[in-house]
Amino acid sequence: MNINGMPKKASSSVPKWQYSSSVTTKMLNNLNPICQATQQLTLKGKFVITHNHSKSIPGKLISVQIYSETEVDPETGKGKLSEKACFKQCESMKHSHDAQTMIYKIKIHIDSHFGTPRAFLIQNKHKKKFFLQSASIETNDHIIHFDCNSWIYPIKKTKSDRLFFSNRCCLPSHTPRALVELRKEELDRLRGNGMGERKEWDRIYDYDCYNDLGDPDKGPEHLRPVLGGSRLFPYPRRGRTGRKHSTAGPSCESRPQPMNFDIYVPSDERFGPNKLKELKSNCVHAMVHFLSPKAEFLPRRISADFHSFEELLDMFSSNRNQTIEGWMRDNLKKLIPVEHLKEINHAMKENHGQLPIPQIISENEWAWKDDMEFGRQMIAGTHPTRIQCLTTFPPQNKFGIQSSIKQSIIEQRLEGWTLSQAMEHGRIFMLDHHDYLIPYLNRINANGVCAYASRTLLFLRSDGMLKPLTIELSLPGQYPHLEIHRVFLPAKQGTQAALWQLAKAHVLANDAVYHQLISHWLYTHAVIEPFIIATKRRLSVMHPIHRLLNPHFKDTMHINALARLILINSGGIFERILFPGEICMQISCDLYKEWRFKEQGLPADLLKRSMAVKDPDINNPTGIQLLLLDYPYATDGLEIWVVIKEWVKDFCSFFYKDNEAIEGDVELQAWWSEIRTNGHGDKHNDTWWYQLTTLSNLVEALTTLIWIASAKHASLNYGQHAYNGYPPNRPTLCRKFVPLEGRVEFGEFLKDPDKFFLGMLPDRFEMSLAVALVDVLSRHTSDEVYLGCQQSPGWIDNEVIQNRFAEFKQELKEIQSRIMQRNRDLKLKNRRGPANIEYTLLYPDTSSSASTSGITGRGIPNSISI
């Protein structure tokens, strides 16, 4: 769209009544001759409500008052407020997952000088909460829309009515006089006073450190450091709950009961009526299936290993024992309450379904062992954001200690290239899991797991695929900064091939942990939460940037709160299935030290990893050229990045006519300042933050936020079932080192390499729990809203913006077509690979149909919603 043309369209497309009180009054006076005579007008409204009650909510228990945007009440200094009106009639709209959606109608009487409605108060006198999806108020031939999507709690609990503004946006300096005080009061209310314990019905946003991961009341082994607020453990901030501190560890908050999913998040951030029930159902379904192994395969005493690949494949069969074995029940008791065990046991007796087989083994159960598939997954799997182009050989750590990989063994496998030639042409790549792990390995390996730091080198072949060259596994030496290295080379058969397979498993365990703990949790979920809190505290819902960002924050605070309950807490799922165990979150603190917001946009990330170079061609909207042309994540991602950025630029250009308007926006500047000083307060002195004084910086920052919340998270999350769902392809820990020749373990390995390999993988419970987790995480829920879609067609009261958004959606559809076309191109071997898995993780899927729920391996939700 022509940006310069947008303001011209605005003046003709926005109805005049929105700006002129005299025109509005005249229009309203002409509504009805009878009303004109009595100086009374009647406005009609519709309110869409969803609830989980067995009966409809009586309309007389819900009342509404509307505010004028054009007429000021001299006594309050706010817009004129109508009399209360109650809901009169309702009609059932739909039923879904035991939730009923109803449409209530209302008639509101106002005087002829009331002016234009722009906000309303709603009061709930019912004893239970309900979910207000949307509202609309008719004035003559125009409908004023309100996107609500909020829980309305009983007035007995909230002690105040709930305020909603209409979908028309304006900068603070353009706020209608009648709404100035309302706008300010609402932001003050959302910020709260930073004191007291938060209740479910509160709508207060504040920051806190991660001081709720430990549970010292259970014992000293559950004590965990506070993350955030210190130089040793820097971290993004989370939403404050205000729970009482633990008696055993005064720096730690007491913990709520896990698996009840009962933890405070501001009421506007809570899941909708169906989401929580659907998520619980998915959790039970996954546990029922994966945590109920066949009794005849269980060893009689201590061991709970898988003993063959056939037995492992049986995890995905419907012919499974329908009870929880004693050893597994004991493990589950450490994670979830007894009452939930009963629920799972009951569900097992009724469960006869068969889950989809992970794609990595659906066509060829041995494709995961292929070296070319191993390399392909680094650029087209579920973790394509870690690989880098090697620019210095040999690799070395920050202390200058060089890798033990020799040039001579590399050059034997470069298909005629010398190492210097290959590096000069950008054909040597590295998957690096070395420096951040080495300092922790002694602690990790003292806890019954066997972990290495690793470096994997690969060569870009002429067909565009990555061929593994060598793997280096390292352990700390006897003295500081010294290391013990072992180097492994690819082999097709025999002992060396089996050893190579073991080395690959250790690399994959490193990558699985970094993917889940850093790329997925820290660099999407955790870093976004402070932006959400600041948006709600500093940008009014009337602010256009709030309106732009809000769809990309849906459900994130709630899902993060649940992660603190059962995933990243002491004794939680991550500590059970990931090899760092109890120091998982400390490692994530170390890697947060490296986080730079400026590097999170896709082009900047690719440049940082030397996967691309800057392109001097000003006509290239990405500004970069890929070194690896068949890089599905980057190729598809750059197209999506570009259309997001163009959409954001046009949106911002409509509201900000020059840089002075950006600098002078008091809400925007307060928002950006609070993100740096509070939300990411441990990085407030860093100089790399954008200065939010120009349109280009604003667009870059907003595009980066939307990219992280939508496409980046989708690429890291929704392929987990396809790849991580089969543990040998991506184990989360190893229980044996690669055996050394001459040791007893080497003899065991030679006797049965497959048995040794399976014994090196996580045990049955850990493996089953990991598969159950990725099954839940990979599912889209039925209320998913995808990139290019909105929850409501009237999400913003501006025709120009709505038309531009429709263009954005069409551009995403065109990208969908190009992605499928690339997937059909046989020359692009990384689009499918030996496992024949199409790369669809960045297929936008602009459908808003509930049929897209479940495990689809495609679709970019607007937000981090799981």
PDB file of C-alpha atoms in Angstrom, residues 61 79 100 132 150 163-164 239 272 296 348 359 429 491 533 569 665 675 677 724 777 780 816 861:
ATOM      1  CA  LEU A  61     -27.993  -9.318  36.988  1.00  0.00           C
ATOM      2  CA  GLY A  79     -17.613  11.949  29.689  1.00  0.00           C
ATOM      3  CA  GLN A 100     -22.253 -21.731  26.098  1.00  0.00           C
ATOM      4  CA  LEU A 132     -17.285 -11.082  27.544  1.00  0.00           C
ATOM      5  CA  SER A 150     -12.148 -10.443  29.095  1.00  0.00           C
ATOM      6  CA  LEU A 163     -14.541  -0.248  31.860  1.00  0.00           C
ATOM      7  CA  PHE A 164     -14.198  -0.877  28.125  1.00  0.00           C
ATOM      8  CA  GLY A 239       4.212 -11.055  36.414  1.00  0.00           C
ATOM      9  CA  GLY A 272     -10.780 -18.196  27.446  1.00  0.00           C
ATOM     10  CA  GLU A 296       5.058 -57.786  29.890  1.00  0.00           C
ATOM     11  CA  MET A 348      -6.795 -45.051  30.932  1.00  0.00           C
ATOM     12  CA  GLN A 359       6.746 -38.039  11.065  1.00  0.00           C
ATOM     13  CA  PHE A 429      29.163 -24.907   9.243  1.00  0.00           C
ATOM     14  CA  ALA A 491      31.334 -44.271   9.145  1.00  0.00           C
ATOM     15  CA  ILE A 533       3.341  -6.296  31.293  1.00  0.00           C
ATOM     16  CA  ASN A 569      10.240 -25.413  38.788  1.00  0.00           C
ATOM     17  CA  ASP A 665       4.115  10.242  22.646  1.00  0.00           C
ATOM     18  CA  ILE A 675      10.723  -2.329  29.385  1.00  0.00           C
ATOM     19  CA  THR A 677      14.485  -0.338  33.340  1.00  0.00           C
ATOM     20  CA  ASN A 724      11.171 -34.878  19.259  1.00  0.00           C
ATOM     21  CA  LEU A 777       3.087 -28.625  23.185  1.00  0.00           C
ATOM     22  CA  HIS A 780      -3.032 -26.151  18.358  1.00  0.00           C
ATOM     23  CA  GLN A 816       1.661 -20.165   1.668  1.00  0.00           C
ATOM     24  CA  PRO A 861      -0.450 -18.477  15.741  1.00  0.00           C
TER      25      PRO A 861
END
